[in-house]
Short mmCIF file of C-alpha atoms in Angstrom, two decimals:
data_model
loop_
_atom_site.label_atom_id
_atom_site.label_comp_id
_atom_site.label_asym_id
_atom_site.label_seq_id
_atom_site.Cartn_x
_atom_site.Cartn_y
_atom_site.Cartn_z
CA MET A 295 1.91 49.05 -33.44
CA SER A 296 2.40 46.65 -30.58
CA ILE A 297 -0.46 44.56 -29.29
CA PRO A 298 -0.67 44.36 -25.46
CA THR A 299 -0.59 40.86 -24.11
CA SER A 300 -1.47 39.32 -20.78
CA ARG A 301 0.49 36.34 -19.61
CA SER A 302 -0.05 34.32 -16.45
CA PRO A 303 2.85 33.79 -14.04
CA ARG A 304 2.78 30.08 -14.84
CA SER A 305 3.02 30.61 -18.61
CA SER A 306 5.86 33.08 -18.06
CA LEU A 307 7.61 30.46 -15.96
CA TYR A 308 7.21 27.83 -18.69
CA LEU A 309 8.58 30.23 -21.33
CA GLY A 310 11.54 31.00 -19.09
CA LEU A 311 12.19 27.31 -18.48
CA THR A 312 12.11 26.62 -22.22
CA PHE A 313 14.54 29.46 -22.89
CA LEU A 314 16.99 28.27 -20.24
CA LEU A 315 16.78 24.66 -21.38
CA LEU A 316 17.53 25.72 -24.95
CA LEU A 317 20.58 27.58 -23.69
CA GLY A 318 21.60 24.63 -21.51
CA GLY A 319 21.68 26.87 -18.47
CA GLY A 320 21.47 24.49 -15.49
CA SER A 321 22.34 27.14 -12.90
CA GLY A 322 19.88 29.56 -14.48
CA LEU A 323 17.20 26.90 -14.37
CA ALA A 324 17.77 26.29 -10.67
CA TRP A 325 17.64 30.05 -10.05
CA LEU A 326 14.37 30.44 -11.95
CA LEU A 327 12.75 27.50 -10.15
CA ALA A 328 13.74 28.90 -6.78
CA ARG A 329 12.51 32.38 -7.75
CA ALA A 330 9.16 30.95 -8.86
CA GLY A 331 8.80 29.03 -5.60
CA VAL A 332 8.96 25.66 -7.36
CA ARG A 333 10.63 23.07 -5.14
CA ALA A 334 11.09 19.37 -5.52
CA PRO A 335 9.06 17.37 -3.00
CA LEU A 336 10.84 16.43 0.20
CA ARG A 337 11.49 12.69 0.22
CA ILE A 338 11.82 11.32 3.74
CA VAL A 339 13.24 7.91 4.61
CA ILE A 340 12.21 6.58 8.01
CA ILE A 341 14.69 3.95 9.18
CA ALA A 342 13.31 1.37 11.57
CA PRO A 343 14.26 2.34 15.13
CA LYS A 344 16.74 0.36 17.15
CA VAL A 345 15.18 -1.13 20.24
CA GLU A 346 16.88 0.12 23.41
CA ALA A 347 17.24 -2.35 26.25
CA ASP A 348 15.92 0.16 28.78
CA GLY A 349 13.45 1.87 26.44
CA GLY A 350 10.34 0.12 27.74
CA LEU A 351 9.25 -0.83 24.19
CA ASP A 352 9.58 -3.91 22.03
CA ALA A 353 10.32 -3.82 18.30
CA SER A 354 6.67 -3.99 17.21
CA GLU A 355 5.67 -1.12 19.52
CA SER A 356 8.56 0.99 18.21
CA ARG A 357 7.35 0.32 14.67
CA ALA A 358 3.83 1.36 15.65
CA ILE A 359 5.19 4.70 16.87
CA SER A 360 7.15 5.06 13.61
CA SER A 361 3.91 4.45 11.68
CA LEU A 362 2.27 7.27 13.61
CA ILE A 363 5.27 9.49 12.85
CA GLN A 364 4.79 8.64 9.17
CA ASP A 365 1.10 9.57 9.39
CA HIS A 366 2.01 12.98 10.81
CA LEU A 367 4.64 13.65 8.16
CA GLU A 368 2.37 12.54 5.32
CA HIS A 369 -0.94 13.98 6.47
CA LEU A 370 0.29 17.27 7.91
CA GLY A 371 3.53 17.80 5.97
CA GLY A 372 2.54 16.35 2.62
CA PHE A 373 5.96 14.69 2.33
CA ALA A 374 6.86 11.57 0.34
CA VAL A 375 7.78 8.94 2.94
CA THR A 376 9.60 5.64 2.46
CA ASN A 377 10.24 3.07 5.21
CA LEU A 378 13.45 1.05 5.42
CA ASP A 379 14.30 -1.73 7.84
CA GLU A 380 17.88 -0.51 8.17
CA LEU A 381 20.28 2.03 6.77
CA PRO A 382 21.65 0.60 3.51
CA ALA A 383 25.36 -0.09 3.39
CA ASP A 384 25.52 1.69 0.04
CA PRO A 385 24.17 5.26 0.36
CA THR A 386 24.41 5.93 -3.39
CA PRO A 387 20.66 6.59 -3.87
CA PHE A 388 20.88 9.47 -1.37
CA LEU A 389 24.17 11.04 -2.45
CA GLY A 390 23.82 14.69 -3.25
CA GLN A 391 20.04 14.60 -2.93
CA ALA A 392 19.23 18.05 -1.57
CA ARG A 393 15.58 17.15 -0.99
CA ALA A 394 16.17 13.80 0.74
CA LEU A 395 16.02 13.48 4.51
CA LEU A 396 16.90 10.37 6.49
CA ILE A 397 15.39 10.05 9.94
CA GLN A 398 15.67 7.31 12.55
CA PRO A 399 13.33 7.62 15.55
CA ARG A 400 14.48 6.68 19.04
CA SER A 401 11.35 6.29 21.11
CA ARG A 402 11.32 5.42 24.80
CA ARG A 403 8.57 4.97 27.37
CA GLN A 404 8.91 6.49 30.83
CA GLY A 405 5.82 5.46 32.75
CA ASP A 406 3.03 6.87 30.59
CA GLN A 407 5.31 9.56 29.17
CA LEU A 408 6.96 9.42 25.74
CA VAL A 409 10.54 10.36 24.88
CA LEU A 410 10.47 11.04 21.12
CA SER A 411 14.05 11.63 19.99
CA TYR A 412 15.54 11.01 16.59
CA ARG A 413 18.67 11.42 14.50
CA PHE A 414 18.59 12.80 10.99
CA ALA A 415 20.79 13.51 7.97
CA TRP A 416 20.25 15.37 4.71
CA GLY A 417 21.10 13.57 1.49
CA ARG A 418 23.24 16.50 0.37
CA GLN A 419 25.48 15.97 3.41
CA LEU A 420 26.23 12.36 2.56
CA VAL A 421 28.67 13.45 -0.14
CA LYS A 422 31.14 14.59 2.51
CA ALA A 423 33.40 11.59 2.74
CA GLY A 424 34.80 10.84 6.15
CA GLU A 425 32.36 13.08 7.99
CA SER A 426 29.42 11.94 10.06
CA PRO A 427 26.38 13.83 8.74
CA TRP A 428 24.01 12.79 11.51
CA ALA A 429 22.46 15.34 13.81
CA VAL A 430 20.53 14.30 16.90
CA HIS A 431 17.35 15.83 18.21
CA SER A 432 16.98 14.89 21.86
CA ALA A 433 13.73 15.27 23.76
CA GLY A 434 12.60 14.91 27.33
CA ASP A 435 9.74 12.78 28.57
CA LEU A 436 6.38 14.37 27.77
CA PRO A 437 2.73 13.37 27.47
CA PRO A 438 2.52 11.66 24.06
CA ASP A 439 0.28 14.29 22.41
CA LEU A 440 2.67 17.05 23.50
CA ALA A 441 5.69 14.99 22.42
CA PHE A 442 4.30 14.82 18.88
CA LYS A 443 3.57 18.56 18.86
CA VAL A 444 7.18 19.26 19.84
CA PHE A 445 8.36 16.79 17.18
CA LEU A 446 6.46 18.68 14.48
CA LYS A 447 7.58 22.09 15.75
CA THR A 448 11.27 21.14 15.80
CA PHE A 449 11.29 19.05 12.60
CA PRO A 450 14.24 19.90 10.28
CA GLU A 451 11.83 20.90 7.49
CA PRO A 452 9.12 23.43 8.40
CA ILE A 453 5.65 21.88 8.48
CA ARG A 454 2.97 24.37 7.50
CA THR A 455 -0.27 22.56 8.14
CA ALA A 456 -2.79 25.39 8.16
CA SER A 457 -2.92 25.81 4.39
CA ARG A 458 -2.68 22.12 3.52
CA VAL A 459 -5.32 19.89 5.03
CA PRO A 460 -7.73 19.92 7.95
CA SER A 461 -5.83 18.29 10.77
CA GLY A 462 -7.95 16.10 12.99
CA LYS A 463 -6.47 14.81 16.22
CA LEU A 464 -3.98 12.04 15.50
CA VAL A 465 -2.76 11.35 19.06
CA PRO A 466 -5.01 10.55 22.03
CA LYS A 467 -4.83 13.21 24.72
CA GLU A 468 -4.94 10.65 27.54
CA PRO A 469 -1.43 9.07 27.78
CA SER A 470 -2.66 5.62 28.78
CA LEU A 471 -4.89 5.51 25.68
CA PHE A 472 -1.92 6.40 23.50
CA TRP A 473 -0.03 3.38 24.76
CA ASP A 474 -3.11 1.19 24.25
CA LEU A 475 -3.25 2.42 20.67
CA MET A 476 0.43 1.66 20.10
CA ARG A 477 0.02 -1.83 21.54
CA ALA A 478 -2.96 -2.43 19.24
CA GLY A 479 -0.94 -1.12 16.29
CA ALA A 480 1.85 -3.56 17.14
CA TRP A 481 -0.65 -6.43 17.22
CA ARG A 482 -1.81 -5.64 13.68
CA PHE A 483 1.01 -7.92 12.47
CA GLN A 484 0.17 -10.76 14.87
CA ASN A 485 -2.88 -12.90 14.10
CA GLN A 486 -2.89 -14.39 17.58
CA HIS A 487 -3.40 -10.95 19.12
CA LEU A 488 -5.67 -9.44 16.46
CA GLN A 489 -8.86 -9.67 18.54
CA GLU A 490 -7.08 -8.11 21.53
CA GLY A 491 -5.91 -5.30 19.28
CA ILE A 492 -9.46 -4.68 18.06
CA ALA A 493 -10.77 -4.61 21.64
CA LEU A 494 -8.09 -2.14 22.75
CA THR A 495 -8.73 0.17 19.80
CA GLU A 496 -12.49 0.07 20.35
CA GLN A 497 -11.83 1.19 23.92
CA VAL A 498 -9.82 4.16 22.65
CA THR A 499 -12.60 5.17 20.23
CA ARG A 500 -15.14 5.07 23.08
CA GLN A 501 -13.04 7.22 25.39
CA GLU A 502 -11.66 9.63 22.79
CA PRO A 503 -14.06 9.50 19.83
CA ASP A 504 -12.40 12.55 18.22
CA CYS A 505 -9.09 10.73 17.63
CA ALA A 506 -8.88 10.04 13.89
CA SER A 507 -5.93 7.65 14.26
CA ALA A 508 -7.96 5.34 16.48
CA TRP A 509 -10.80 5.00 13.97
CA ILE A 510 -8.39 4.45 11.08
CA LEU A 511 -6.45 1.82 13.03
CA LEU A 512 -9.71 0.10 13.99
CA GLY A 513 -10.70 0.02 10.32
CA ASN A 514 -7.23 -1.33 9.51
CA LEU A 515 -7.55 -4.12 12.07
CA ARG A 516 -11.05 -5.01 10.89
CA TYR A 517 -9.78 -5.10 7.31
CA ARG A 518 -6.99 -7.44 8.40
CA GLU A 519 -9.62 -9.60 10.12
CA MET A 520 -11.56 -9.72 6.85
CA LEU A 521 -8.45 -10.87 4.98
CA ASN A 522 -8.07 -13.67 7.51
CA ASN A 523 -11.67 -14.75 6.94
CA PRO A 524 -12.21 -16.66 3.67
CA ALA A 525 -15.92 -15.78 3.63
CA THR A 526 -16.77 -12.27 4.76
CA PHE A 527 -20.34 -11.16 5.19
CA ARG A 528 -21.48 -8.00 3.42
CA GLN A 529 -22.34 -6.35 6.76
CA GLU A 530 -18.77 -6.81 8.01
CA GLN A 531 -17.48 -5.08 4.90
CA ALA A 532 -19.91 -2.18 5.39
CA ASP A 533 -18.95 -1.87 9.06
CA THR A 534 -15.23 -1.71 8.21
CA GLU A 535 -15.89 0.96 5.59
CA ALA A 536 -17.88 2.98 8.15
CA LEU A 537 -14.95 2.93 10.58
CA LEU A 538 -12.55 4.29 7.97
CA LEU A 539 -15.06 6.94 6.90
CA ARG A 540 -15.38 8.03 10.54
CA GLY A 541 -11.63 8.52 10.73
CA LEU A 542 -11.52 10.40 7.41
CA ALA A 543 -14.34 12.68 8.56
CA LEU A 544 -12.08 13.70 11.46
CA ALA A 545 -8.91 13.90 9.32
CA PRO A 546 -9.87 14.50 5.67
CA PHE A 547 -7.33 13.45 3.05
CA HIS A 548 -5.46 11.24 5.55
CA PRO A 549 -3.28 9.12 3.19
CA ARG A 550 -3.29 5.85 5.14
CA GLY A 551 -7.02 6.03 5.82
CA THR A 552 -7.75 6.87 2.18
CA PHE A 553 -5.54 4.04 0.95
CA LEU A 554 -7.21 1.46 3.20
CA LEU A 555 -10.69 2.59 2.15
CA SER A 556 -9.66 2.38 -1.51
CA LEU A 557 -8.41 -1.19 -1.00
CA LEU A 558 -11.72 -2.15 0.56
CA LYS A 559 -13.65 -0.67 -2.35
CA SER A 560 -11.35 -2.28 -4.93
CA ASP A 561 -11.63 -5.68 -3.26
CA ASN A 562 -15.40 -5.33 -3.43
CA GLY A 563 -15.16 -4.71 -7.18
CA ASN A 564 -15.85 -0.98 -6.97
CA GLN A 565 -12.74 0.32 -8.68
CA ARG A 566 -14.58 3.40 -9.93
CA GLU A 567 -15.24 4.68 -6.39
CA ALA A 568 -11.73 3.69 -5.32
CA LEU A 569 -10.11 5.70 -8.12
CA ASP A 570 -12.38 8.71 -7.52
CA LEU A 571 -11.41 8.67 -3.84
CA LEU A 572 -7.68 8.30 -4.50
CA LEU A 573 -7.48 10.95 -7.21
CA ARG A 574 -9.50 13.41 -5.13
CA THR A 575 -7.16 12.92 -2.16
CA ARG A 576 -4.09 13.10 -4.39
CA ARG A 577 -5.01 16.66 -5.38
CA ARG A 578 -4.33 17.57 -1.74
CA GLN A 579 -1.50 15.07 -1.25
CA PRO A 580 0.32 15.08 -4.63
CA HIS A 581 3.60 13.61 -3.33
CA ASN A 582 2.25 10.58 -1.46
CA PRO A 583 3.59 7.22 -2.76
CA THR A 584 0.96 5.11 -0.95
CA LEU A 585 -1.93 6.80 -2.74
CA LEU A 586 -0.26 5.92 -6.03
CA THR A 587 0.03 2.29 -4.94
CA GLY A 588 -3.73 2.42 -4.38
CA VAL A 589 -4.25 3.89 -7.86
CA ALA A 590 -2.15 1.10 -9.39
CA TYR A 591 -4.13 -1.56 -7.48
CA ALA A 592 -7.54 -0.23 -8.44
CA ALA A 593 -6.52 0.53 -12.03
CA ARG A 594 -5.09 -2.93 -12.74
CA GLY A 595 -8.27 -4.56 -11.39
CA ALA A 596 -10.25 -2.42 -13.82
CA GLY A 597 -7.92 -3.35 -16.69
CA LEU A 598 -6.44 0.15 -16.90
CA LEU A 599 -2.86 -1.06 -17.19
CA PRO A 600 -1.37 2.13 -18.72
CA LEU A 601 -2.86 4.14 -15.84
CA ALA A 602 -1.57 1.59 -13.31
CA ARG A 603 1.93 1.64 -14.81
CA ARG A 604 2.04 5.43 -14.86
CA ALA A 605 0.99 5.52 -11.20
CA MET A 606 3.81 3.09 -10.37
CA ASP A 607 6.38 5.17 -12.25
CA ILE A 608 5.37 8.38 -10.44
CA ARG A 609 5.37 6.52 -7.12
CA ASP A 610 8.81 5.04 -7.68
CA ALA A 611 10.19 8.49 -8.51
CA LEU A 612 8.88 9.76 -5.16
CA ALA A 613 9.95 6.74 -3.09
CA PHE A 614 13.37 5.11 -2.96
CA SER A 615 12.07 1.99 -4.69
CA ARG A 616 15.59 0.79 -5.55
CA LEU A 617 16.14 0.12 -1.86
CA GLN A 618 12.84 -1.57 -1.09
CA PRO A 619 9.89 -2.49 -3.34
CA GLN A 620 6.76 -0.55 -2.45
CA ALA A 621 4.30 -3.31 -3.35
CA VAL A 622 3.91 -6.69 -5.03
CA ASP A 623 3.51 -5.24 -8.51
CA LEU A 624 1.17 -7.66 -10.26
CA THR A 625 0.60 -4.94 -12.84
CA CYS A 626 4.03 -5.78 -14.26
CA LEU A 627 3.09 -9.45 -14.54
CA TYR A 628 -0.05 -8.50 -16.46
CA THR A 629 1.91 -6.23 -18.82
CA GLY A 630 4.58 -8.89 -19.40
CA GLU A 631 7.33 -7.05 -17.44
CA ILE A 632 8.32 -10.25 -15.68
CA LYS A 633 11.69 -9.10 -14.33
CA LYS A 634 10.20 -6.04 -12.65
CA PHE A 635 7.49 -8.19 -11.08
CA GLU A 636 10.14 -10.61 -9.84
CA ILE A 637 12.08 -7.78 -8.18
CA SER A 638 8.97 -6.79 -6.21
CA LEU A 639 8.91 -10.28 -4.67
CA GLN A 640 12.19 -9.99 -2.74
CA GLU A 641 11.99 -10.63 0.99
CA GLN A 642 11.41 -7.70 3.33
CA PRO A 643 12.16 -8.85 6.90
CA GLY A 644 9.69 -7.49 9.41
CA HIS A 645 7.20 -6.42 6.74
CA LEU A 646 3.71 -7.88 6.76
CA ARG A 647 4.18 -9.26 3.22
CA SER A 648 7.10 -11.42 4.38
CA ALA A 649 5.18 -12.86 7.32
CA SER A 650 1.83 -13.39 5.58
CA GLY A 651 2.84 -15.91 2.90
CA VAL A 652 2.17 -13.38 0.10
CA LEU A 653 5.75 -13.29 -1.23
CA PRO A 654 6.37 -17.07 -1.50
CA PHE A 655 2.86 -17.52 -2.92
CA TYR A 656 3.51 -15.10 -5.76
CA ARG A 657 7.01 -16.46 -6.33
CA GLY A 658 5.33 -19.84 -6.78
CA TYR A 659 2.71 -18.26 -9.00
CA LEU A 660 5.41 -16.67 -11.16
CA ALA A 661 7.18 -20.03 -11.46
CA LEU A 662 3.85 -21.54 -12.53
CA VAL A 663 3.46 -18.87 -15.21
CA ARG A 664 6.95 -19.66 -16.45
CA GLY A 665 6.20 -23.39 -16.51
CA ASP A 666 8.71 -24.27 -13.76
CA HIS A 667 6.49 -26.61 -11.77
CA SER A 668 9.27 -27.85 -9.50
CA LEU A 669 10.12 -24.36 -8.25
CA ALA A 670 6.43 -23.47 -8.06
CA GLN A 671 5.76 -26.41 -5.75
CA LYS A 672 8.70 -25.45 -3.54
CA GLU A 673 7.52 -21.84 -3.18
CA PHE A 674 3.88 -22.78 -2.58
CA GLN A 675 5.05 -25.15 0.15
CA ALA A 676 7.04 -22.28 1.70
CA ALA A 677 3.83 -20.25 1.78
CA VAL A 678 1.98 -23.12 3.47
CA ASN A 679 4.70 -23.23 6.13
CA GLN A 680 4.03 -19.59 7.14
CA SER A 681 2.18 -20.05 10.42
CA ARG A 682 1.09 -16.40 10.53
CA GLY A 683 0.01 -16.21 6.90
CA TYR A 684 -3.33 -15.15 5.47
CA PRO A 685 -5.70 -18.16 5.46
CA ASN A 686 -6.73 -17.49 1.86
CA ILE A 687 -3.10 -17.58 0.73
CA LEU A 688 -2.28 -20.68 2.81
CA ARG A 689 -5.27 -22.67 1.57
CA LEU A 690 -4.75 -21.89 -2.10
CA SER A 691 -1.03 -22.59 -1.76
CA GLU A 692 -1.86 -26.01 -0.30
CA ILE A 693 -4.18 -26.71 -3.24
CA PHE A 694 -1.48 -25.77 -5.75
CA VAL A 695 1.01 -28.03 -3.92
CA LEU A 696 -1.43 -30.95 -4.28
CA ILE A 697 -2.02 -30.21 -7.98
CA LEU A 698 1.70 -30.05 -8.73
CA ASP A 699 2.26 -33.23 -6.71
CA GLY A 700 -0.19 -35.06 -8.98
CA ARG A 701 -2.84 -35.47 -6.25
CA LYS A 702 -5.54 -33.79 -8.32
CA ASP A 703 -8.55 -35.58 -6.76
CA GLU A 704 -7.51 -34.41 -3.30
CA ALA A 705 -6.81 -30.92 -4.63
CA TRP A 706 -10.21 -30.79 -6.38
CA THR A 707 -12.02 -31.78 -3.17
CA LYS A 708 -10.24 -29.09 -1.12
CA LEU A 709 -10.82 -26.45 -3.78
CA ARG A 710 -14.53 -27.32 -4.00
CA GLU A 711 -14.85 -27.11 -0.20
CA TYR A 712 -13.12 -23.75 -0.22
CA GLU A 713 -15.30 -22.45 -3.03
CA GLN A 714 -18.49 -23.57 -1.25
CA GLU A 715 -17.47 -21.59 1.83
CA ARG A 716 -17.37 -18.46 -0.31
CA ILE A 717 -20.66 -18.97 -2.18
CA GLY A 718 -23.43 -16.72 -0.93
CA MET A 719 -21.06 -14.63 1.18
CA ARG A 720 -20.35 -12.15 -1.62
CA GLU A 721 -16.69 -13.09 -1.39
CA PRO A 722 -14.42 -10.07 -1.93
CA ASP A 723 -11.49 -9.69 -4.30
CA GLY A 724 -12.24 -10.77 -7.86
CA GLU A 725 -8.49 -10.81 -8.54
CA PHE A 726 -8.08 -13.61 -6.01
CA THR A 727 -11.09 -15.43 -7.51
CA ILE A 728 -9.32 -15.66 -10.88
CA ARG A 729 -6.64 -17.72 -9.10
CA LEU A 730 -9.33 -20.28 -8.23
CA ALA A 731 -10.31 -20.41 -11.90
CA GLU A 732 -6.67 -21.04 -12.80
CA ALA A 733 -6.44 -23.85 -10.24
CA TYR A 734 -9.51 -25.58 -11.69
CA ALA A 735 -8.10 -25.18 -15.21
CA LEU A 736 -4.79 -26.76 -14.15
CA MET A 737 -6.75 -29.80 -12.95
CA GLY A 738 -8.59 -30.04 -16.28
CA ASP A 739 -12.01 -29.01 -14.89
CA ARG A 740 -12.92 -26.50 -17.60
CA ALA A 741 -16.56 -26.12 -16.51
CA SER A 742 -15.61 -25.06 -12.97
CA ALA A 743 -12.77 -22.90 -14.27
CA MET A 744 -15.19 -21.10 -16.60
CA GLU A 745 -17.65 -20.57 -13.77
CA MET A 746 -14.97 -19.10 -11.51
CA ALA A 747 -13.64 -16.83 -14.27
CA SER A 748 -17.15 -15.46 -14.77
CA ARG A 749 -17.47 -14.95 -11.03
CA ALA A 750 -14.12 -13.12 -10.92
CA PHE A 751 -15.43 -10.71 -13.56
CA ALA A 752 -18.71 -10.28 -11.67
CA ARG A 753 -16.72 -9.47 -8.52
CA GLY A 754 -14.94 -6.65 -10.37
CA PHE A 755 -11.75 -8.12 -11.82
CA GLY A 756 -11.80 -6.69 -15.34
CA CYS A 757 -8.18 -6.95 -16.48
CA THR A 758 -8.77 -8.37 -19.96
CA ALA A 759 -5.03 -8.52 -20.64
CA TRP A 760 -4.58 -11.19 -17.97
CA TYR A 761 -7.67 -13.16 -18.95
CA GLU A 762 -6.11 -13.34 -22.40
CA ARG A 763 -2.50 -13.88 -21.28
CA SER A 764 -2.66 -16.28 -18.31
CA PRO A 765 -1.13 -19.59 -19.43
CA MET A 766 -3.24 -21.43 -16.84
CA LEU A 767 -6.46 -20.35 -18.61
CA GLU A 768 -5.36 -21.48 -22.08
CA SER A 769 -7.84 -24.39 -22.15
CA LEU A 770 -10.81 -22.00 -21.84
CA ARG A 771 -9.99 -19.78 -24.80
CA GLY A 772 -12.26 -20.34 -27.75
CA LEU A 773 -15.19 -21.62 -25.70
CA PRO A 774 -18.45 -19.78 -26.52
CA LYS A 775 -18.90 -18.76 -22.87
CA TRP A 776 -15.33 -17.48 -22.80
CA ASN A 777 -15.82 -15.38 -25.91
CA ALA A 778 -18.97 -13.85 -24.43
CA LEU A 779 -17.14 -13.11 -21.17
CA MET A 780 -14.31 -11.39 -23.03
CA GLN A 781 -16.75 -9.24 -24.97
CA HIS A 782 -18.38 -8.03 -21.74
CA ALA A 783 -14.98 -7.48 -20.12
CA LYS A 784 -13.72 -5.36 -23.01
CA GLU A 785 -16.89 -3.28 -23.07
CA ARG A 786 -16.61 -2.52 -19.36
CA GLN A 787 -12.89 -1.79 -19.64
CA THR A 788 -13.54 0.69 -22.46
CA LEU A 789 -16.06 2.57 -20.30
CA MET A 790 -13.50 2.77 -17.47
CA GLU A 791 -10.79 3.96 -19.88
CA ASP A 792 -13.08 6.81 -20.98
CA GLN A 793 -13.76 7.81 -17.38
CA PHE A 794 -10.17 7.51 -16.13
CA PRO A 795 -7.74 8.60 -18.87
CA ILE A 796 -4.06 8.48 -17.98
CA GLY A 797 -3.91 12.28 -18.06
CA LEU A 798 -5.76 12.44 -14.74
CA LEU A 799 -2.50 11.59 -12.98
CA GLU A 800 -0.69 14.41 -14.71
CA ASP A 801 -3.38 16.90 -13.69
CA ASN A 802 -2.84 16.24 -9.97
#
């Protein structure tokens, strides 16, 4: 007698997949996936636009428009987006990729109107040697909000937004405000114009308070201002968080807004809230690489290195990481994957990391870890020479240069002055604070180094692996205060591991 069974469509699919894999049936597997509606995520590469002489835009404004295009494709389309400065000479990573789409915007300004054209090519078409796979979508001059609506409607891959996420307004309705927003977005990379960018964006939020992009950009600019300020008051941090929350209330699950808010929370030592926020958004945006960068950042600060590494692996499978690193992957330094960390430090012309001093600083830091003091001094000096760099990075680089030059008294004085500026201000970023501890330890001041290591832990940096592995902190190990600190760090890390098991990423 047969026993009736009930099987869900998903379990039937899994049984079918297992059967076909056992038979080695590749074509059958593709057929079954298509029949079940299972499709690989669309991976989009946005290539930096070429600036047209008569286009009415400079390079930074064109990039700002490309960033807004990315926001539309991520937030409304749920696509995995990677940015490249130029089309690579070797197209191998795209060859035969059916779910890869290359797009290069060609934006022009006509008065207050926007011409939003682009060329595009599918990865599967790049296998046709000798043929030009590019197709061009031309557009006329339109009010910017209408130009973006036409862009979405005519996009090569259908964008079905209704069932995905609530879609708050991303483009100001008033054309002049759109151009103000793009100018402010361009100034995000220019310290000398940062205050002007903030003022312009505030004006947009006053005149069109229902524009989510304006609130998120304002939060972005304020966050950048905080990074430029070595001692940030608690109220400024709360105000920046409120701006991002305002934008996310208008456009829930907006990837860029979520990522920025998670960075702010992580820098304030609240990795638990950051991870909750990121994982909740990832359930609605499962293919977004930036959210996974946020997970890796928050997880490494909490000492959850397996979770951070898994997030990086999933992200790199979604993005074309072989062509351009997605982040400075300190996680790999903490896990001992030195070569992978080194690869993430390659120059990226036009990217904020290349202009901020971050890359030469961490190349110097890596040389310091390896014991190559000559190279470390050279790279730290290169960071100091970055006129547009983050003040925190520039000042600490200068201190390391003095230490490596043997001018330890001068270095100690500058480090003490810098530390005093941060005391009482609830300085953010415990991960950066551990660098101050390492600087003190290099100078032989174990008492100050121990104090700064304790402060780094209090500010949320709980990566016990790096406390135990950093060669700069070797002189502290074995001290009673150090042993007590490590016990507290391991206890907190265990609690976080219980709350955020690695399987949470697989469930999304």
